[in-house]
Amino acid sequence: MLAYIIRRMLIMIPTLIAISIISFTIIQLPPGDFLTTYVAQLSASGEGIDQAELDALRHRFGLDQPIYVQYFQWVWNFVRGDFGHSFEWNKPVRSLIGERIALTILISTCTLLFTWIVSLPIGIYSAVRQYSWMDYFLTFFGFIGLATPNFLFALILLWFSYAYLGMSIGGLFSPQFIEAPWSFAKFIDLLKHLWIPVLIVGTGHTAKFIRIIRGNLLDELKKPYVTTARAKGLSETKLILKYPVRVAINPLVSTIGWTLPELISGIAITAVVLNLPTSGPLLLSALMSQDMHLAGSFIMILSILTVIGTLISDILLAWVDPRIRFGARESA
Amino acid sequence: MVPALDVRDLRVHFLLDEGTVRAVDGVSFSVEPGKTLGIVGESGSGKSVIGQSILRIVPSPGKIVRGEILLRMENGQGEPTQLDMAQIESHGRLARSIRGKEIAMIFQEPMNSFSPVHTVGSQIVEALRLHADVSPQEARNRTVEMLKKVGIPQPEHRIGAYPHELSGGMRQRAMIAMALVCNPRILIADEPTTALDVTIQAQIIDLLKKLQEEFGMAILFISHNLGVISEISHEVLVVYFGRVMEHAPVDVLFREALHPYTKALLRSVPGIDTPVRSHLATIEGTLPDPYANIPGCPFFGRCMECEGRTVCRDDPYSLTKVGPRHFVACPRICVADFA
Amino acid sequence: MNEEQQRLEKYLNASTRQLVWWRYKKHTLAMVGLAFVVGLYLAALFCEVLAPYDKDSRFFDSVYSPPSQVRIFDKDGAIHRPFVYETILDIDMETQKMSYQENTDTMYPIKFFVRGDHYEFWGLWRSDVHLFGVDKPARLFVFGTDRMGRDLFSRCFYGSRISLSIGMLGVFMSLILGVTLGGVSGYMGGWADSVIQRVIEVIRCFPSIPLWMGLSASMPPHWPGLKVYFVITIILSLIGWTDLARMVRGKLIALREEEFVLAARFAGAGHLRIIFRHLLPSFTSHIIVTVTLAIPGMVLGETALSFLGIGLRPPVTSLGVLLKEAQNVTTIALYPWLLIPVLFVIGIVLSFNFVGDGLRDAVDPYSR
């Protein structure tokens, strides 16, 4: 198992390098460097900056170095936790994104849990009672859930609750807590607001998961080991939960890998619609104002998060599925 | 004497949108404790469904539409009574207490007949603990003992193995251990050797015979392979299209088979005296349309001996006694005015 | 009996394409999806004729007009062919609230092939004939108007044209990328395979929307609409090709050891010939299925980017651009018809999924 984890982590390294290169490229893509933007901002507000000062800044940020040196400098700083400087906010990037990343992680974890808790029983029900009217209904609901993108669902929900329930569902905190320091009351307030984005981002995935579970389980129910277990005298409920469901869950664990990027994508855009204090809106505004260090760091961190999530899901999969675990031991 | 299992006029039909498949259509037999009944037939002949219906695990939409499956039970005073398995609730408590306890079953595919994500040992222990009130430690000990009995080396070690870590033969031995761990009185073996190498086949059959001597259970041995059947059975039931074509003690069947289908089956088994490189005899044609309801002989059309006589097609199917324990269903033999 | 024989004969002589079509026809949902997709593509193709107004025609006195009420009963309860009344903007001077009043004096029946805004049909010829409309001064706003007084019904179809074409174009580019790279990966194997697989893995672990956002935000704001359109399409396909590449690779790996490939190789066929003449045709149907299922993702990507304001920008009109108008909850609460483009997006995504699922079952009934 340990050998498997180490091997799996070594595979991550080239992926991380590639991610850093792509993120750096995105930072470098807009014409000019961020000093150009800075100068433009200064002159727009009427302040001037002389050439000597500009050169000094250029030197200080290493912008006079060749591009690969800048890249290594950036990566090195990143590893040390220095994510650069946001010119729009005139603050270190790190101080801006910490809490927002944490909230993104919180929402994605909750969404993942929500998705599993809802889709597992429904998926099992749909498979065991295949072709019942409930199965058809759930399949239909699943299609709608699949076809409605997160942000449109958010938009519809926003409109519905505003127009018919007379309440605004945006944000993650009540007004009095937005600027407040963390406290238990603020946490409770967060939980009160959290379910809306979780519901919005989770619905599509729940629908997808139900389909996967139903399909997997239908395959597994036909396997001979189910008959074996039945021939032993196990009760139907216990049998289904203990054997085919257990086996059908394995491929589901491996889907966490590709679910995470989609969840984070979904949260990013839903957050813009619902105006949540997560990474999405800040990333958007950073991109709009070409505050590229902020934007690049966001993209880099979100991608690293998904890589780590994939790693966790692979380890989980090896843990739940002896076939993978032992396969790894043999080949390692 | 009350047999361990007495099946009378069993009919299992599958009601599908396309029509009704008469998978088992009027089959009767009985089997004594310590004896083996071989059931032989081509794939699709309904022989597996017979085994499944005795355990009441016929997959839906299959239904027992008629017949009795009388299982010998002991009442409180040690007198034998009979329980009709066909009448009880298939998912009910009674059926579950009989499955695995009184009647156990082993299957063809040892690879897929164990759950791949549970250890072999835990699946055997589960079978034991379902039917016997034993502590986990006791269950484990008995499992190890059972694994040793079926010839698995290092049973203390193998009890923690996953199915994919065992060879096919070892898995089938573990399967037998799981079936016999509750000491059932009837063992249904559904093609237990088909997926194995010939040498392993022989080992498994010897093992089953040895265990039968030790435990005294009745065995229902289902196979398409007459050679294997002849090794283990005391009596043989030849099944075709859900019906019994011939029923005889094994020596009688191999010496003087009467039904053309049985004879054709026997011809297609290579013997030690079959000349090398000669063509094996095959049975021409295929099974009839599964949805068809054939009143007469279902072998009509493939039969080499009836020569298209309409009496074979039209005379209602019936099994006739031709010897002390020899039954055959062939109009050519049984109908008096066959011409 | 004879009829049955004929049916059997027909079945046995049918081409693969016919068989697929017969199986496809059995899926009701897939047929509904197909009808919707074909209908919408036709509508998008002929939207100059179909739309009663030009997408940029502004009616200054009909800002945020609700959908027109099409009536068949007049004020006295008599039945007429479908007609509308003229609506008049009424602004309450005290509250500044706008409302529309119907002038029930004259009825304006809905007519076919009326003359209206001039257009150039695909730049081929000029015309001013529209499929349906009403006479001035009445107006027919089937879905209402937006904040600039533009007809939403017309704009929805113009928007579908852009969104659907982005889907097609993006999928086409993904197809080229996916088949080429997946082909190289699966057929050559070795280091080329490892490199391409790594690249796919890296792309797949990026959360797509932030990555799209990053790439498309680096486009200079002064670029013309057409250029933005192509760059967005390229960005979408740069990220969307990986599914296809994996599918092609998997199939090629399974097929390259088959006898017919060996036979072709021994007959002296080159690699390219083997790939394009022997291997690809054997799973064209799978490619078509994957492509069909990839289109909704492209449409959604464009919609999301434009909705955020970093994709297509006005004056280019796409479904996403239309939805950008509906970002503010108070606006939607007052003018809920602005959400109508959502139905188009859902319809497109749903239909392509139905069509794709139906096709998959039809070309390969045993895979699932």
PDB file of N, CA, C and O in Angstrom, chain A residues 223-228 230-236 238 242-243 246-247 250 320-323 325-326 329, chain B residues 55 57 91 96 99-100 105 107 109 112-118 123 126-127 130-131 162 164-165 175 178:
ATOM      1  N   LYS A 223     -24.176 -10.635 -11.749  1.00  0.00           N
ATOM      2  CA  LYS A 223     -22.971 -11.449 -11.564  1.00  0.00           C
ATOM      3  C   LYS A 223     -23.278 -12.697 -10.730  1.00  0.00           C
ATOM      4  O   LYS A 223     -24.127 -12.682  -9.838  1.00  0.00           O
ATOM      5  N   PRO A 224     -22.542 -13.788 -10.987  1.00  0.00           N
ATOM      6  CA  PRO A 224     -22.810 -15.041 -10.269  1.00  0.00           C
ATOM      7  C   PRO A 224     -22.649 -14.917  -8.759  1.00  0.00           C
ATOM      8  O   PRO A 224     -23.331 -15.623  -8.016  1.00  0.00           O
ATOM      9  N   TYR A 225     -21.757 -14.024  -8.281  1.00  0.00           N
ATOM     10  CA  TYR A 225     -21.546 -14.004  -6.835  1.00  0.00           C
ATOM     11  C   TYR A 225     -22.798 -13.550  -6.088  1.00  0.00           C
ATOM     12  O   TYR A 225     -22.968 -13.868  -4.904  1.00  0.00           O
ATOM     13  N   VAL A 226     -23.691 -12.823  -6.789  1.00  0.00           N
ATOM     14  CA  VAL A 226     -24.957 -12.450  -6.162  1.00  0.00           C
ATOM     15  C   VAL A 226     -25.803 -13.699  -5.942  1.00  0.00           C
ATOM     16  O   VAL A 226     -26.394 -13.892  -4.877  1.00  0.00           O
ATOM     17  N   THR A 227     -25.837 -14.555  -6.969  1.00  0.00           N
ATOM     18  CA  THR A 227     -26.570 -15.812  -6.830  1.00  0.00           C
ATOM     19  C   THR A 227     -25.967 -16.650  -5.712  1.00  0.00           C
ATOM     20  O   THR A 227     -26.694 -17.262  -4.914  1.00  0.00           O
ATOM     21  N   THR A 228     -24.627 -16.689  -5.661  1.00  0.00           N
ATOM     22  CA  THR A 228     -23.968 -17.448  -4.598  1.00  0.00           C
ATOM     23  C   THR A 228     -24.443 -16.969  -3.230  1.00  0.00           C
ATOM     24  O   THR A 228     -24.823 -17.761  -2.372  1.00  0.00           O
ATOM     25  N   ARG A 230     -27.096 -15.379  -2.519  1.00  0.00           N
ATOM     26  CA  ARG A 230     -28.512 -15.683  -2.325  1.00  0.00           C
ATOM     27  C   ARG A 230     -28.665 -17.150  -1.921  1.00  0.00           C
ATOM     28  O   ARG A 230     -29.447 -17.486  -1.041  1.00  0.00           O
ATOM     29  N   ALA A 231     -27.874 -18.022  -2.552  1.00  0.00           N
ATOM     30  CA  ALA A 231     -27.952 -19.450  -2.264  1.00  0.00           C
ATOM     31  C   ALA A 231     -27.503 -19.752  -0.838  1.00  0.00           C
ATOM     32  O   ALA A 231     -27.821 -20.783  -0.286  1.00  0.00           O
ATOM     33  N   LYS A 232     -26.728 -18.833  -0.257  1.00  0.00           N
ATOM     34  CA  LYS A 232     -26.288 -19.012   1.124  1.00  0.00           C
ATOM     35  C   LYS A 232     -27.426 -18.782   2.103  1.00  0.00           C
ATOM     36  O   LYS A 232     -27.339 -19.187   3.254  1.00  0.00           O
ATOM     37  N   GLY A 233     -28.462 -18.071   1.648  1.00  0.00           N
ATOM     38  CA  GLY A 233     -29.575 -17.796   2.542  1.00  0.00           C
ATOM     39  C   GLY A 233     -29.573 -16.387   3.101  1.00  0.00           C
ATOM     40  O   GLY A 233     -30.272 -16.101   4.071  1.00  0.00           O
ATOM     41  N   LEU A 234     -28.807 -15.486   2.468  1.00  0.00           N
ATOM     42  CA  LEU A 234     -28.818 -14.086   2.911  1.00  0.00           C
ATOM     43  C   LEU A 234     -30.143 -13.441   2.527  1.00  0.00           C
ATOM     44  O   LEU A 234     -30.730 -13.792   1.509  1.00  0.00           O
ATOM     45  N   SER A 235     -30.587 -12.478   3.348  1.00  0.00           N
ATOM     46  CA  SER A 235     -31.810 -11.772   2.973  1.00  0.00           C
ATOM     47  C   SER A 235     -31.491 -10.809   1.844  1.00  0.00           C
ATOM     48  O   SER A 235     -30.366 -10.347   1.694  1.00  0.00           O
ATOM     49  N   GLU A 236     -32.510 -10.525   1.040  1.00  0.00           N
ATOM     50  CA  GLU A 236     -32.330  -9.746  -0.179  1.00  0.00           C
ATOM     51  C   GLU A 236     -31.683  -8.382   0.092  1.00  0.00           C
ATOM     52  O   GLU A 236     -30.719  -7.988  -0.571  1.00  0.00           O
ATOM     53  N   LYS A 238     -29.907  -7.312   2.716  1.00  0.00           N
ATOM     54  CA  LYS A 238     -28.556  -7.418   3.227  1.00  0.00           C
ATOM     55  C   LYS A 238     -27.600  -7.821   2.113  1.00  0.00           C
ATOM     56  O   LYS A 238     -26.489  -7.305   1.981  1.00  0.00           O
ATOM     57  N   LYS A 242     -24.534  -5.660   0.880  1.00  0.00           N
ATOM     58  CA  LYS A 242     -23.199  -6.151   1.217  1.00  0.00           C
ATOM     59  C   LYS A 242     -22.370  -6.461  -0.018  1.00  0.00           C
ATOM     60  O   LYS A 242     -21.175  -6.204  -0.039  1.00  0.00           O
ATOM     61  N   TYR A 243     -22.966  -7.049  -1.048  1.00  0.00           N
ATOM     62  CA  TYR A 243     -22.158  -7.477  -2.176  1.00  0.00           C
ATOM     63  C   TYR A 243     -22.190  -6.550  -3.385  1.00  0.00           C
ATOM     64  O   TYR A 243     -21.243  -5.807  -3.586  1.00  0.00           O
ATOM     65  N   ARG A 246     -21.416  -2.883  -2.721  1.00  0.00           N
ATOM     66  CA  ARG A 246     -20.028  -2.724  -2.313  1.00  0.00           C
ATOM     67  C   ARG A 246     -19.093  -2.732  -3.529  1.00  0.00           C
ATOM     68  O   ARG A 246     -18.155  -1.944  -3.627  1.00  0.00           O
ATOM     69  N   VAL A 247     -19.372  -3.633  -4.474  1.00  0.00           N
ATOM     70  CA  VAL A 247     -18.518  -3.714  -5.657  1.00  0.00           C
ATOM     71  C   VAL A 247     -18.786  -2.527  -6.578  1.00  0.00           C
ATOM     72  O   VAL A 247     -17.870  -1.956  -7.167  1.00  0.00           O
ATOM     73  N   ASN A 250     -16.912   0.908  -6.041  1.00  0.00           N
ATOM     74  CA  ASN A 250     -15.511   1.116  -6.415  1.00  0.00           C
ATOM     75  C   ASN A 250     -15.309   2.043  -7.607  1.00  0.00           C
ATOM     76  O   ASN A 250     -14.574   3.021  -7.503  1.00  0.00           O
ATOM     77  N   VAL A 320     -10.252   0.553  -0.964  1.00  0.00           N
ATOM     78  CA  VAL A 320     -11.491  -0.209  -0.969  1.00  0.00           C
ATOM     79  C   VAL A 320     -11.439  -1.397  -1.921  1.00  0.00           C
ATOM     80  O   VAL A 320     -12.209  -2.325  -1.771  1.00  0.00           O
ATOM     81  N   ASP A 321     -10.566  -1.366  -2.919  1.00  0.00           N
ATOM     82  CA  ASP A 321     -10.571  -2.437  -3.907  1.00  0.00           C
ATOM     83  C   ASP A 321      -9.291  -3.251  -3.831  1.00  0.00           C
ATOM     84  O   ASP A 321      -8.248  -2.813  -4.284  1.00  0.00           O
ATOM     85  N   PRO A 322      -9.375  -4.461  -3.260  1.00  0.00           N
ATOM     86  CA  PRO A 322      -8.154  -5.260  -3.098  1.00  0.00           C
ATOM     87  C   PRO A 322      -7.487  -5.578  -4.422  1.00  0.00           C
ATOM     88  O   PRO A 322      -6.269  -5.758  -4.462  1.00  0.00           O
ATOM     89  N   ARG A 323      -8.245  -5.627  -5.509  1.00  0.00           N
ATOM     90  CA  ARG A 323      -7.640  -5.985  -6.789  1.00  0.00           C
ATOM     91  C   ARG A 323      -6.586  -4.966  -7.183  1.00  0.00           C
ATOM     92  O   ARG A 323      -5.505  -5.308  -7.648  1.00  0.00           O
ATOM     93  N   ARG A 325      -5.110  -2.794  -5.080  1.00  0.00           N
ATOM     94  CA  ARG A 325      -4.074  -2.762  -4.058  1.00  0.00           C
ATOM     95  C   ARG A 325      -3.027  -3.834  -4.326  1.00  0.00           C
ATOM     96  O   ARG A 325      -1.841  -3.572  -4.352  1.00  0.00           O
ATOM     97  N   PHE A 326      -3.500  -5.060  -4.612  1.00  0.00           N
ATOM     98  CA  PHE A 326      -2.543  -6.134  -4.795  1.00  0.00           C
ATOM     99  C   PHE A 326      -1.855  -6.051  -6.144  1.00  0.00           C
ATOM    100  O   PHE A 326      -0.695  -6.403  -6.272  1.00  0.00           O
ATOM    101  N   ARG A 329       0.990  -3.969  -5.626  1.00  0.00           N
ATOM    102  CA  ARG A 329       2.084  -4.568  -4.885  1.00  0.00           C
ATOM    103  C   ARG A 329       2.913  -5.479  -5.797  1.00  0.00           C
ATOM    104  O   ARG A 329       4.125  -5.499  -5.742  1.00  0.00           O
TER     105      ARG A 329
ATOM    106  N   LEU B  55     -33.820 -24.409  -4.932  1.00  0.00           N
ATOM    107  CA  LEU B  55     -33.408 -23.422  -3.923  1.00  0.00           C
ATOM    108  C   LEU B  55     -34.332 -22.213  -3.879  1.00  0.00           C
ATOM    109  O   LEU B  55     -34.165 -21.334  -3.057  1.00  0.00           O
ATOM    110  N   ILE B  57     -34.385 -19.825  -6.143  1.00  0.00           N
ATOM    111  CA  ILE B  57     -33.664 -18.613  -6.559  1.00  0.00           C
ATOM    112  C   ILE B  57     -33.717 -18.469  -8.076  1.00  0.00           C
ATOM    113  O   ILE B  57     -32.786 -17.974  -8.698  1.00  0.00           O
ATOM    114  N   HIS B  91     -38.542 -15.307  -0.858  1.00  0.00           N
ATOM    115  CA  HIS B  91     -37.632 -14.433  -0.112  1.00  0.00           C
ATOM    116  C   HIS B  91     -37.869 -14.518   1.398  1.00  0.00           C
ATOM    117  O   HIS B  91     -37.283 -13.786   2.160  1.00  0.00           O
ATOM    118  N   ARG B  96     -35.038 -18.805   3.429  1.00  0.00           N
ATOM    119  CA  ARG B  96     -33.654 -18.405   3.693  1.00  0.00           C
ATOM    120  C   ARG B  96     -33.003 -19.338   4.687  1.00  0.00           C
ATOM    121  O   ARG B  96     -31.802 -19.586   4.641  1.00  0.00           O
ATOM    122  N   ARG B  99     -32.051 -22.414   2.535  1.00  0.00           N
ATOM    123  CA  ARG B  99     -30.937 -22.154   1.616  1.00  0.00           C
ATOM    124  C   ARG B  99     -29.626 -22.098   2.395  1.00  0.00           C
ATOM    125  O   ARG B  99     -29.517 -21.353   3.369  1.00  0.00           O
ATOM    126  N   GLY B 100     -28.647 -22.840   1.957  1.00  0.00           N
ATOM    127  CA  GLY B 100     -27.354 -22.791   2.620  1.00  0.00           C
ATOM    128  C   GLY B 100     -27.283 -23.737   3.799  1.00  0.00           C
ATOM    129  O   GLY B 100     -26.225 -24.265   4.087  1.00  0.00           O
ATOM    130  N   MET B 105     -25.495 -24.963  -2.715  1.00  0.00           N
ATOM    131  CA  MET B 105     -25.289 -25.016  -4.161  1.00  0.00           C
ATOM    132  C   MET B 105     -23.889 -24.552  -4.502  1.00  0.00           C
ATOM    133  O   MET B 105     -23.366 -23.624  -3.878  1.00  0.00           O
ATOM    134  N   PHE B 107     -21.400 -23.470  -7.969  1.00  0.00           N
ATOM    135  CA  PHE B 107     -21.657 -22.949  -9.310  1.00  0.00           C
ATOM    136  C   PHE B 107     -20.491 -23.185 -10.255  1.00  0.00           C
ATOM    137  O   PHE B 107     -19.398 -23.574  -9.857  1.00  0.00           O
ATOM    138  N   GLU B 109     -18.822 -20.894 -12.361  1.00  0.00           N
ATOM    139  CA  GLU B 109     -17.704 -19.965 -12.536  1.00  0.00           C
ATOM    140  C   GLU B 109     -17.074 -19.651 -11.196  1.00  0.00           C
ATOM    141  O   GLU B 109     -17.553 -18.777 -10.477  1.00  0.00           O
ATOM    142  N   ASN B 112     -16.150 -15.814 -10.692  1.00  0.00           N
ATOM    143  CA  ASN B 112     -17.125 -14.765 -10.403  1.00  0.00           C
ATOM    144  C   ASN B 112     -18.114 -15.151  -9.321  1.00  0.00           C
ATOM    145  O   ASN B 112     -18.999 -14.392  -9.003  1.00  0.00           O
ATOM    146  N   SER B 113     -17.980 -16.358  -8.791  1.00  0.00           N
ATOM    147  CA  SER B 113     -18.970 -16.778  -7.813  1.00  0.00           C
ATOM    148  C   SER B 113     -18.625 -16.316  -6.408  1.00  0.00           C
ATOM    149  O   SER B 113     -19.402 -16.489  -5.495  1.00  0.00           O
ATOM    150  N   PHE B 114     -17.426 -15.760  -6.257  1.00  0.00           N
ATOM    151  CA  PHE B 114     -17.090 -15.101  -4.998  1.00  0.00           C
ATOM    152  C   PHE B 114     -17.064 -13.602  -5.238  1.00  0.00           C
ATOM    153  O   PHE B 114     -16.641 -13.158  -6.307  1.00  0.00           O
ATOM    154  N   SER B 115     -17.487 -12.845  -4.254  1.00  0.00           N
ATOM    155  CA  SER B 115     -17.368 -11.400  -4.385  1.00  0.00           C
ATOM    156  C   SER B 115     -15.892 -11.023  -4.436  1.00  0.00           C
ATOM    157  O   SER B 115     -15.116 -11.488  -3.596  1.00  0.00           O
ATOM    158  N   PRO B 116     -15.481 -10.228  -5.428  1.00  0.00           N
ATOM    159  CA  PRO B 116     -14.056  -9.938  -5.594  1.00  0.00           C
ATOM    160  C   PRO B 116     -13.472  -9.051  -4.498  1.00  0.00           C
ATOM    161  O   PRO B 116     -12.257  -8.979  -4.366  1.00  0.00           O
ATOM    162  N   VAL B 117     -14.335  -8.383  -3.727  1.00  0.00           N
ATOM    163  CA  VAL B 117     -13.786  -7.425  -2.768  1.00  0.00           C
ATOM    164  C   VAL B 117     -13.888  -7.903  -1.325  1.00  0.00           C
ATOM    165  O   VAL B 117     -13.624  -7.148  -0.408  1.00  0.00           O
ATOM    166  N   HIS B 118     -14.309  -9.161  -1.140  1.00  0.00           N
ATOM    167  CA  HIS B 118     -14.300  -9.717   0.201  1.00  0.00           C
ATOM    168  C   HIS B 118     -13.382 -10.928   0.200  1.00  0.00           C
ATOM    169  O   HIS B 118     -13.264 -11.605  -0.817  1.00  0.00           O
ATOM    170  N   GLN B 123     -16.404 -14.821   3.418  1.00  0.00           N
ATOM    171  CA  GLN B 123     -17.638 -15.250   2.761  1.00  0.00           C
ATOM    172  C   GLN B 123     -18.068 -16.624   3.269  1.00  0.00           C
ATOM    173  O   GLN B 123     -19.266 -16.924   3.329  1.00  0.00           O
ATOM    174  N   GLU B 126     -19.414 -16.082   6.818  1.00  0.00           N
ATOM    175  CA  GLU B 126     -20.764 -15.512   6.755  1.00  0.00           C
ATOM    176  C   GLU B 126     -21.809 -16.603   6.582  1.00  0.00           C
ATOM    177  O   GLU B 126     -22.837 -16.618   7.274  1.00  0.00           O
ATOM    178  N   ALA B 127     -21.526 -17.556   5.665  1.00  0.00           N
ATOM    179  CA  ALA B 127     -22.475 -18.643   5.426  1.00  0.00           C
ATOM    180  C   ALA B 127     -22.707 -19.429   6.711  1.00  0.00           C
ATOM    181  O   ALA B 127     -23.842 -19.780   7.050  1.00  0.00           O
ATOM    182  N   LEU B 130     -24.671 -17.410   9.407  1.00  0.00           N
ATOM    183  CA  LEU B 130     -26.072 -17.185   9.067  1.00  0.00           C
ATOM    184  C   LEU B 130     -26.955 -18.285   9.657  1.00  0.00           C
ATOM    185  O   LEU B 130     -28.095 -18.053  10.026  1.00  0.00           O
ATOM    186  N   HIS B 131     -26.411 -19.487   9.688  1.00  0.00           N
ATOM    187  CA  HIS B 131     -27.261 -20.624  10.049  1.00  0.00           C
ATOM    188  C   HIS B 131     -26.901 -21.276  11.378  1.00  0.00           C
ATOM    189  O   HIS B 131     -27.653 -22.083  11.873  1.00  0.00           O
ATOM    190  N   TYR B 162      -8.010 -13.081  -1.063  1.00  0.00           N
ATOM    191  CA  TYR B 162      -9.083 -12.622  -1.939  1.00  0.00           C
ATOM    192  C   TYR B 162      -9.219 -13.611  -3.089  1.00  0.00           C
ATOM    193  O   TYR B 162      -8.235 -14.286  -3.444  1.00  0.00           O
ATOM    194  N   HIS B 164      -9.165 -13.422  -6.230  1.00  0.00           N
ATOM    195  CA  HIS B 164      -8.242 -13.352  -7.367  1.00  0.00           C
ATOM    196  C   HIS B 164      -6.855 -13.854  -7.001  1.00  0.00           C
ATOM    197  O   HIS B 164      -6.005 -13.999  -7.860  1.00  0.00           O
ATOM    198  N   GLU B 165      -6.615 -14.118  -5.725  1.00  0.00           N
ATOM    199  CA  GLU B 165      -5.307 -14.640  -5.341  1.00  0.00           C
ATOM    200  C   GLU B 165      -5.256 -16.156  -5.394  1.00  0.00           C
ATOM    201  O   GLU B 165      -4.203 -16.739  -5.165  1.00  0.00           O
ATOM    202  N   MET B 175     -15.236 -22.919  -2.811  1.00  0.00           N
ATOM    203  CA  MET B 175     -16.680 -22.878  -3.063  1.00  0.00           C
ATOM    204  C   MET B 175     -17.362 -24.083  -2.412  1.00  0.00           C
ATOM    205  O   MET B 175     -18.422 -23.954  -1.783  1.00  0.00           O
ATOM    206  N   MET B 178     -17.532 -23.649   1.208  1.00  0.00           N
ATOM    207  CA  MET B 178     -18.593 -22.733   1.616  1.00  0.00           C
ATOM    208  C   MET B 178     -19.945 -23.442   1.591  1.00  0.00           C
ATOM    209  O   MET B 178     -20.787 -23.241   2.467  1.00  0.00           O
TER     210      MET B 178
END
